[in-house]
PDB file of C-alpha atoms and ligand atoms in Angstrom:
ATOM      1  CA  MET A 942       0.106   0.245   0.043  1.00 47.00           C
ATOM      2  CA  ASP A 943       1.259   3.308  -0.851  1.00 50.00           C
ATOM      3  CA  LYS A 944       2.626   5.842   1.741  1.00 58.00           C
ATOM      4  CA  ASP A 945       1.055   9.195   1.654  1.00 61.00           C
ATOM      5  CA  ILE A 946       3.201  11.208   2.397  1.00 67.00           C
ATOM      6  CA  HIS A 947       1.854  14.969   3.432  1.00 79.00           C
ATOM      7  CA  VAL A 948       2.351  17.664   1.375  1.00 90.00           C
ATOM      8  CA  GLN A 949       2.092  21.044   3.108  1.00 95.00           C
ATOM      9  CA  ARG A 950       1.580  24.716   2.154  1.00 96.00           C
ATOM     10  CA  THR A 951       3.967  27.633   3.344  1.00 97.00           C
ATOM     11  CA  LEU A 952       3.593  31.136   2.078  1.00 98.00           C
ATOM     12  CA  ALA A 953       6.636  32.718   0.826  1.00 98.00           C
ATOM     13  CA  ILE A 954       7.928  36.312   0.548  1.00 98.00           C
ATOM     14  CA  ILE A 955      10.618  37.997  -1.487  1.00 98.00           C
ATOM     15  CA  LYS A 956      10.793  41.210   0.751  1.00 98.00           C
ATOM     16  CA  PRO A 957      11.506  44.993  -1.236  1.00 98.00           C
ATOM     17  CA  ASP A 958      15.388  44.461  -0.124  1.00 98.00           C
ATOM     18  CA  ALA A 959      15.966  41.558  -1.955  1.00 98.00           C
ATOM     19  CA  VAL A 960      13.555  41.955  -5.126  1.00 98.00           C
ATOM     20  CA  ASN A 961      16.229  42.326  -7.305  1.00 98.00           C
ATOM     21  CA  LYS A 962      17.395  38.798  -6.409  1.00 98.00           C
ATOM     22  CA  ALA A 963      13.526  37.347  -6.950  1.00 98.00           C
ATOM     23  CA  GLU A 964      15.010  35.694 -10.191  1.00 97.00           C
ATOM     24  CA  GLU A 965      17.851  33.990  -8.603  1.00 98.00           C
ATOM     25  CA  ILE A 966      15.708  32.786  -4.955  1.00 98.00           C
ATOM     26  CA  GLU A 967      12.730  31.759  -7.311  1.00 98.00           C
ATOM     27  CA  ASP A 968      15.387  29.497  -8.613  1.00 97.00           C
ATOM     28  CA  GLN A 969      17.034  28.377  -5.625  1.00 98.00           C
ATOM     29  CA  VAL A 970      13.289  27.313  -4.673  1.00 98.00           C
ATOM     30  CA  LEU A 971      12.115  25.467  -7.301  1.00 97.00           C
ATOM     31  CA  ARG A 972      16.034  23.248  -7.163  1.00 97.00           C
ATOM     32  CA  ALA A 973      14.669  22.466  -3.750  1.00 98.00           C
ATOM     33  CA  GLY A 974      11.691  20.567  -4.675  1.00 96.00           C
ATOM     34  CA  PHE A 975       8.664  23.466  -3.906  1.00 97.00           C
ATOM     35  CA  SER A 976       6.328  23.672  -6.473  1.00 96.00           C
ATOM     36  CA  ILE A 977       5.193  27.698  -7.125  1.00 96.00           C
ATOM     37  CA  LEU A 978       0.905  27.330  -6.785  1.00 94.00           C
ATOM     38  CA  ASN A 979       0.354  30.832  -6.878  1.00 94.00           C
ATOM     39  CA  LYS A 980       2.944  33.870  -7.357  1.00 96.00           C
ATOM     40  CA  ARG A 981       1.838  37.425  -6.978  1.00 95.00           C
ATOM     41  CA  TRP A 982       3.874  40.691  -7.427  1.00 96.00           C
ATOM     42  CA  VAL A 983       2.582  43.435  -4.986  1.00 96.00           C
ATOM     43  CA  HIS A 984       3.578  46.826  -3.396  1.00 96.00           C
ATOM     44  CA  LEU A 985       0.791  47.037   0.146  1.00 95.00           C
ATOM     45  CA  SER A 986       0.529  49.769   2.100  1.00 95.00           C
ATOM     46  CA  PRO A 987       1.310  50.391   5.546  1.00 96.00           C
ATOM     47  CA  GLU A 988      -2.490  49.472   7.001  1.00 96.00           C
ATOM     48  CA  GLN A 989      -2.422  46.922   5.097  1.00 96.00           C
ATOM     49  CA  CYS A 990       1.623  45.512   6.001  1.00 97.00           C
ATOM     50  CA  SER A 991       0.336  46.385   9.845  1.00 97.00           C
ATOM     51  CA  GLU A 992      -2.748  43.687   9.042  1.00 96.00           C
ATOM     52  CA  PHE A 993      -0.353  41.256   7.907  1.00 97.00           C
ATOM     53  CA  TYR A 994       2.141  41.023  10.718  1.00 98.00           C
ATOM     54  CA  SER A 995      -0.698  41.859  13.385  1.00 96.00           C
ATOM     55  CA  ASP A 996       0.735  39.501  15.398  1.00 96.00           C
ATOM     56  CA  HIS A 997       3.528  41.672  15.890  1.00 97.00           C
ATOM     57  CA  SER A 998       1.897  44.827  17.043  1.00 97.00           C
ATOM     58  CA  SER A 999       3.229  45.047  20.573  1.00 98.00           C
ATOM     59  CA  LYS A1000       7.166  44.632  19.283  1.00 98.00           C
ATOM     60  CA  ILE A1001       9.169  47.513  19.268  1.00 98.00           C
ATOM     61  CA  PHE A1002      10.728  47.116  16.172  1.00 98.00           C
ATOM     62  CA  PHE A1003       6.549  47.201  14.983  1.00 98.00           C
ATOM     63  CA  PRO A1004       6.467  50.414  12.861  1.00 98.00           C
ATOM     64  CA  SER A1005       9.744  50.090  11.560  1.00 98.00           C
ATOM     65  CA  LEU A1006       9.183  46.549  10.272  1.00 98.00           C
ATOM     66  CA  VAL A1007       5.410  47.961   8.957  1.00 98.00           C
ATOM     67  CA  ALA A1008       8.024  50.832   6.644  1.00 98.00           C
ATOM     68  CA  PHE A1009      10.267  48.711   5.497  1.00 98.00           C
ATOM     69  CA  MET A1010       7.840  46.387   4.381  1.00 98.00           C
ATOM     70  CA  SER A1011       5.745  48.647   3.094  1.00 97.00           C
ATOM     71  CA  SER A1012       8.636  50.508   0.628  1.00 97.00           C
ATOM     72  CA  GLY A1013       8.388  49.476  -2.380  1.00 96.00           C
ATOM     73  CA  PRO A1014       6.773  45.918  -4.094  1.00 97.00           C
ATOM     74  CA  ILE A1015       7.678  42.338  -2.927  1.00 97.00           C
ATOM     75  CA  VAL A1016       7.396  39.381  -4.300  1.00 97.00           C
ATOM     76  CA  VAL A1017       4.569  36.680  -2.041  1.00 97.00           C
ATOM     77  CA  MET A1018       4.700  33.056  -3.897  1.00 97.00           C
ATOM     78  CA  GLU A1019       2.813  29.988  -2.108  1.00 97.00           C
ATOM     79  CA  LEU A1020       4.587  27.454  -1.938  1.00 97.00           C
ATOM     80  CA  ALA A1021       4.045  23.218  -1.612  1.00 96.00           C
ATOM     81  CA  LYS A1022       6.349  20.562  -0.801  1.00 96.00           C
ATOM     82  CA  GLU A1023       6.587  17.468   1.772  1.00 95.00           C
ATOM     83  CA  ASN A1024       6.731  19.813   5.091  1.00 95.00           C
ATOM     84  CA  ALA A1025       7.207  22.922   3.187  1.00 97.00           C
ATOM     85  CA  ILE A1026       6.455  24.267   6.397  1.00 97.00           C
ATOM     86  CA  SER A1027       9.907  23.745   8.697  1.00 97.00           C
ATOM     87  CA  SER A1028      11.895  23.119   4.656  1.00 98.00           C
ATOM     88  CA  TRP A1029      11.473  27.060   4.159  1.00 98.00           C
ATOM     89  CA  ARG A1030      12.220  27.579   7.428  1.00 98.00           C
ATOM     90  CA  ASN A1031      15.412  25.662   7.359  1.00 98.00           C
ATOM     91  CA  MET A1032      16.187  26.981   3.650  1.00 98.00           C
ATOM     92  CA  ILE A1033      15.731  31.112   4.605  1.00 98.00           C
ATOM     93  CA  GLY A1034      17.800  30.795   8.151  1.00 98.00           C
ATOM     94  CA  ASN A1035      18.291  32.548  11.073  1.00 98.00           C
ATOM     95  CA  THR A1036      15.802  35.625  11.322  1.00 98.00           C
ATOM     96  CA  ASN A1037      18.669  38.107  11.974  1.00 98.00           C
ATOM     97  CA  SER A1038      21.019  38.202   8.824  1.00 98.00           C
ATOM     98  CA  GLU A1039      24.188  37.783  10.338  1.00 98.00           C
ATOM     99  CA  LYS A1040      23.449  34.711  13.424  1.00 98.00           C
ATOM    100  CA  ALA A1041      22.109  33.143   9.708  1.00 98.00           C
ATOM    101  CA  ARG A1042      25.705  34.601   7.830  1.00 98.00           C
ATOM    102  CA  ALA A1043      27.115  33.148  11.088  1.00 98.00           C
ATOM    103  CA  GLU A1044      24.892  29.959  11.269  1.00 97.00           C
ATOM    104  CA  GLN A1045      23.398  28.962   8.092  1.00 98.00           C
ATOM    105  CA  PRO A1046      25.809  30.131   6.085  1.00 98.00           C
ATOM    106  CA  ASP A1047      23.984  28.701   3.134  1.00 98.00           C
ATOM    107  CA  SER A1048      20.935  30.214   4.146  1.00 98.00           C
ATOM    108  CA  ILE A1049      18.706  32.807   1.547  1.00 98.00           C
ATOM    109  CA  ARG A1050      18.447  34.953   4.885  1.00 98.00           C
ATOM    110  CA  ALA A1051      22.455  34.542   4.888  1.00 98.00           C
ATOM    111  CA  LYS A1052      23.674  35.427   1.302  1.00 98.00           C
ATOM    112  CA  TYR A1053      21.009  38.632   0.859  1.00 98.00           C
ATOM    113  CA  GLY A1054      19.484  39.240   3.958  1.00 98.00           C
ATOM    114  CA  ARG A1055      21.709  42.883   5.745  1.00 98.00           C
ATOM    115  CA  ASP A1056      20.359  42.792   9.876  1.00 98.00           C
ATOM    116  CA  GLU A1057      17.631  41.310  11.257  1.00 98.00           C
ATOM    117  CA  GLN A1058      15.536  42.768   9.847  1.00 98.00           C
ATOM    118  CA  CYS A1059      16.397  43.724   6.333  1.00 98.00           C
ATOM    119  CA  ASN A1060      16.231  39.220   6.457  1.00 98.00           C
ATOM    120  CA  ALA A1061      15.281  39.491   2.106  1.00 98.00           C
ATOM    121  CA  VAL A1062      12.648  36.644   2.317  1.00 98.00           C
ATOM    122  CA  HIS A1063      10.039  35.400   4.692  1.00 98.00           C
ATOM    123  CA  GLY A1064       8.356  31.948   5.424  1.00 98.00           C
ATOM    124  CA  SER A1065       5.327  31.281   7.982  1.00 98.00           C
ATOM    125  CA  ASP A1066       6.039  29.393  11.278  1.00 98.00           C
ATOM    126  CA  SER A1067       2.927  27.956  11.453  1.00 97.00           C
ATOM    127  CA  GLU A1068      -0.447  25.318   9.150  1.00 95.00           C
ATOM    128  CA  LEU A1069      -2.531  28.061  11.049  1.00 95.00           C
ATOM    129  CA  ASN A1070      -0.456  31.488  10.224  1.00 97.00           C
ATOM    130  CA  ALA A1071       0.525  29.599   7.159  1.00 96.00           C
ATOM    131  CA  GLU A1072      -3.021  28.654   6.459  1.00 94.00           C
ATOM    132  CA  ARG A1073      -3.967  33.134   7.344  1.00 95.00           C
ATOM    133  CA  GLU A1074      -1.308  34.291   5.661  1.00 96.00           C
ATOM    134  CA  ILE A1075      -1.836  32.817   2.012  1.00 95.00           C
ATOM    135  CA  ARG A1076      -5.417  33.582   1.832  1.00 93.00           C
ATOM    136  CA  PHE A1077      -4.672  37.321   3.176  1.00 95.00           C
ATOM    137  CA  PHE A1078      -3.034  37.349  -0.767  1.00 95.00           C
ATOM    138  CA  PHE A1079      -4.701  34.576  -2.225  1.00 93.00           C
ATOM    139  CA  SER A1080      -8.158  35.058  -1.428  1.00 86.00           C
ATOM    140  CA  ARG A1081      -9.321  32.075  -3.935  1.00 69.00           C
ATOM    141  CA  SER A1082      -7.114  29.719  -3.365  1.00 65.00           C
ATOM    142  CA  VAL A1083      -8.483  26.715  -1.676  1.00 63.00           C
ATOM    143  CA  ILE A1084      -6.977  25.350   1.538  1.00 62.00           C
ATOM    144  CA  GLU A1085      -7.815  21.796   1.611  1.00 63.00           C
ATOM    145  CA  PRO A1086      -5.465  18.987   1.526  1.00 62.00           C
ATOM    146  CA  ILE A1087      -3.504  18.074  -1.919  1.00 63.00           C
ATOM    147  CA  PRO A1088      -4.948  14.814  -2.948  1.00 64.00           C
ATOM    148  CA  ILE A1089      -2.203  12.219  -3.548  1.00 68.00           C
ATOM    149  CA  GLY A1090      -1.350   8.429  -2.732  1.00 73.00           C
ATOM    150  CA  GLN A1091      -4.194   6.258  -2.060  1.00 75.00           C
ATOM    151  CA  SER A1092      -6.137   9.514  -2.571  1.00 74.00           C
ATOM    152  CA  ALA A1093      -5.359  10.252  -5.104  1.00 75.00           C
ATOM    153  CA  LYS A1094      -5.953   6.704  -6.769  1.00 79.00           C
ATOM    154  CA  ASP A1095      -8.722   6.966  -5.237  1.00 81.00           C
ATOM    155  CA  TYR A1096     -10.460   9.550  -6.342  1.00 80.00           C
ATOM    156  CA  LEU A1097      -9.182   8.761  -9.283  1.00 81.00           C
ATOM    157  CA  GLU A1098     -10.749   5.045  -9.836  1.00 85.00           C
ATOM    158  CA  ASN A1099     -14.091   6.291  -8.642  1.00 85.00           C
ATOM    159  CA  LYS A1100     -14.227   9.975 -10.631  1.00 82.00           C
ATOM    160  CA  LEU A1101     -12.374   9.724 -14.338  1.00 88.00           C
ATOM    161  CA  ASN A1102     -11.561   6.055 -14.790  1.00 90.00           C
ATOM    162  CA  PRO A1103     -14.113   4.218 -15.605  1.00 90.00           C
ATOM    163  CA  THR A1104     -15.511   7.189 -18.311  1.00 91.00           C
ATOM    164  CA  VAL A1105     -11.829   7.325 -19.679  1.00 93.00           C
ATOM    165  CA  LEU A1106     -12.018   4.037 -19.920  1.00 93.00           C
ATOM    166  CA  LYS A1107     -15.330   4.038 -22.006  1.00 94.00           C
ATOM    167  CA  ALA A1108     -13.798   6.660 -24.172  1.00 93.00           C
ATOM    168  CA  LEU A1109      -9.830   4.877 -24.973  1.00 95.00           C
ATOM    169  CA  THR A1110     -12.563   1.754 -25.365  1.00 94.00           C
ATOM    170  CA  GLN A1111     -15.034   3.380 -28.097  1.00 93.00           C
ATOM    171  CA  LEU A1112     -11.495   5.906 -29.712  1.00 94.00           C
ATOM    172  CA  CYS A1113      -9.728   1.682 -30.535  1.00 94.00           C
ATOM    173  CA  LYS A1114     -12.579   0.481 -31.973  1.00 94.00           C
ATOM    174  CA  GLU A1115     -12.916   3.920 -34.335  1.00 94.00           C
ATOM    175  CA  LYS A1116      -8.964   5.038 -35.085  1.00 95.00           C
ATOM    176  CA  PRO A1117      -9.986   8.441 -35.742  1.00 93.00           C
ATOM    177  CA  GLN A1118      -7.385  10.513 -37.869  1.00 93.00           C
ATOM    178  CA  ASP A1119      -6.869  13.065 -34.560  1.00 92.00           C
ATOM    179  CA  PRO A1120      -7.259  11.031 -31.842  1.00 91.00           C
ATOM    180  CA  VAL A1121      -6.860  13.733 -29.555  1.00 92.00           C
ATOM    181  CA  THR A1122      -9.125  16.097 -30.386  1.00 92.00           C
ATOM    182  CA  TRP A1123     -11.897  13.619 -31.120  1.00 93.00           C
ATOM    183  CA  LEU A1124     -10.703  12.174 -27.302  1.00 94.00           C
ATOM    184  CA  ALA A1125     -11.838  16.304 -26.343  1.00 93.00           C
ATOM    185  CA  ASP A1126     -14.760  15.305 -28.051  1.00 91.00           C
ATOM    186  CA  TRP A1127     -15.730  12.819 -27.125  1.00 92.00           C
ATOM    187  CA  LEU A1128     -15.375  13.343 -23.398  1.00 92.00           C
ATOM    188  CA  LEU A1129     -17.358  16.559 -23.072  1.00 90.00           C
ATOM    189  CA  ALA A1130     -20.307  14.650 -25.082  1.00 90.00           C
ATOM    190  CA  ASN A1131     -19.899  11.670 -22.670  1.00 90.00           C
ATOM    191  CA  ASN A1132     -19.071  14.003 -19.557  1.00 87.00           C
ATOM    192  CA  PRO A1133     -21.127  12.098 -16.179  1.00 86.00           C
ATOM    193  CA  TYR A1134     -20.553  15.517 -14.025  1.00 82.00           C
ATOM    194  CA  LYS A1135     -22.714  16.951 -17.183  1.00 76.00           C
ATOM    195  CA  PRO A1136     -26.691  18.164 -16.451  1.00 68.00           C
ATOM    196  CA  LEU A1137     -28.556  15.660 -19.188  1.00 57.00           C
ATOM    197  CA  VAL A1138     -29.789  17.608 -21.690  1.00 54.00           C
ATOM    198  CA  ASN A1139     -32.662  15.721 -22.941  1.00 51.00           C
ATOM    199  CA  SER A1140     -36.288  17.370 -24.909  1.00 47.00           C
ATOM    200  CA  LYS A1141     -38.209  14.561 -24.478  1.00 50.00           C
ATOM    201  CA  VAL A1142     -37.747  15.163 -19.863  1.00 49.00           C
ATOM    202  CA  ASN A1143     -40.024  17.537 -18.526  1.00 49.00           C
ATOM    203  CA  VAL A1144     -42.782  17.095 -21.352  1.00 50.00           C
ATOM    204  CA  ILE A1145     -45.483  17.095 -19.773  1.00 49.00           C
ATOM    205  CA  GLU A1146     -48.160  14.610 -21.981  1.00 49.00           C
ATOM    206  CA  ALA A1147     -51.613  16.316 -22.305  1.00 48.00           C
TER     207      ALA A1147
HETATM  208  P1  GDP B1443      10.074  35.790  11.030  1.00 70.95           P
HETATM  209  O1  GDP B1443       9.343  34.076  11.394  1.00 70.95           O
HETATM  210  O2  GDP B1443      12.251  34.508  10.510  1.00 70.95           O
HETATM  211  O3  GDP B1443      10.341  36.806   9.486  1.00 70.95           O
HETATM  212  O4  GDP B1443      10.704  36.469  12.613  1.00 70.95           O
HETATM  213  P2  GDP B1443       9.550  37.293  13.221  1.00 70.95           P
HETATM  214  O5  GDP B1443       7.817  36.541  13.160  1.00 70.95           O
HETATM  215  O6  GDP B1443      10.338  37.094  15.082  1.00 70.95           O
HETATM  216  O7  GDP B1443       9.348  38.493  12.999  1.00 70.95           O
HETATM  217  C1  GDP B1443       8.748  39.168  11.950  1.00 70.95           C
HETATM  218  C2  GDP B1443      10.271  39.860  10.909  1.00 70.95           C
HETATM  219  O8  GDP B1443      10.408  41.812  12.133  1.00 70.95           O
HETATM  220  C3  GDP B1443      10.962  39.384  10.566  1.00 70.95           C
HETATM  221  O9  GDP B1443      11.970  39.042   9.046  1.00 70.95           O
HETATM  222  C4  GDP B1443      11.949  40.913  10.352  1.00 70.95           C
HETATM  223  O10 GDP B1443      11.106  41.381   8.964  1.00 70.95           O
HETATM  224  C5  GDP B1443      11.792  41.919  11.776  1.00 70.95           C
HETATM  225  N1  GDP B1443      12.221  42.031  13.194  1.00 70.95           N
HETATM  226  C6  GDP B1443      12.775  40.518  13.467  1.00 70.95           C
HETATM  227  N2  GDP B1443      13.018  40.734  15.069  1.00 70.95           N
HETATM  228  C7  GDP B1443      13.844  42.333  14.506  1.00 70.95           C
HETATM  229  C8  GDP B1443      14.133  43.082  15.300  1.00 70.95           C
HETATM  230  O11 GDP B1443      14.296  42.429  16.869  1.00 70.95           O
HETATM  231  N3  GDP B1443      14.401  44.442  14.936  1.00 70.95           N
HETATM  232  C9  GDP B1443      13.933  44.733  13.790  1.00 70.95           C
HETATM  233  N4  GDP B1443      13.891  46.395  13.512  1.00 70.95           N
HETATM  234  N5  GDP B1443      13.176  44.284  13.144  1.00 70.95           N
HETATM  235  C10 GDP B1443      13.228  42.307  13.445  1.00 70.95           C
HETATM  236 MG1   MG B1444       7.906  35.124  12.352  1.00 70.95          MG
END
């Protein structure tokens, strides 16, 4: 039996001090095996930054953090991977870029950050915060477990395979010139999820 893998999502931000390295950082994200599910360039207002960092509103550095985060555009990415939250936190390193340089010299903050505030990137710190932060930027993104392993197999077996099997059987019988378009047309015409439009239905006999 397949072992279910725990695919998680997390929110990554390339902060204003590192957007000039955005391509380089995105490259490292992809090479580390993350999928980028959503991506946006945005320039947040101070009010939006205050809301995003509301957990830190009592901290002495809060006004300075808000000013920094609203000082220019940022790149926001919804990432997915097995254990994405801890994996991305490990990859970015210590909050303080100087400590990151001492302790995790290969980390993103070590490479691109300057100090404890201008630290190049953000990463969610828990599942609850990841969900809140992803909704903050991508409100239409559906937060639910991605079906993989056995649950993906079950989903395909129940919802798709019976129809696809019928389609492929018919395709082999007919051997059309353009099998891809034929298959697409057949699936549209025989979609079991489409309400059946039949003129005989709803006809009331006199
Ligand atoms: P993170 O989860 O590693 O990003 O760190 P926190 O959640 O503790 O802090 C949020 C952000 O506030 C950090 O990424 C920094 O940009 C900033 N920050 C954290 N600590 C300090 C600090 O001591 N001074 C200043 N100026 N900024 C800080
Ligand atoms: Mg944090």
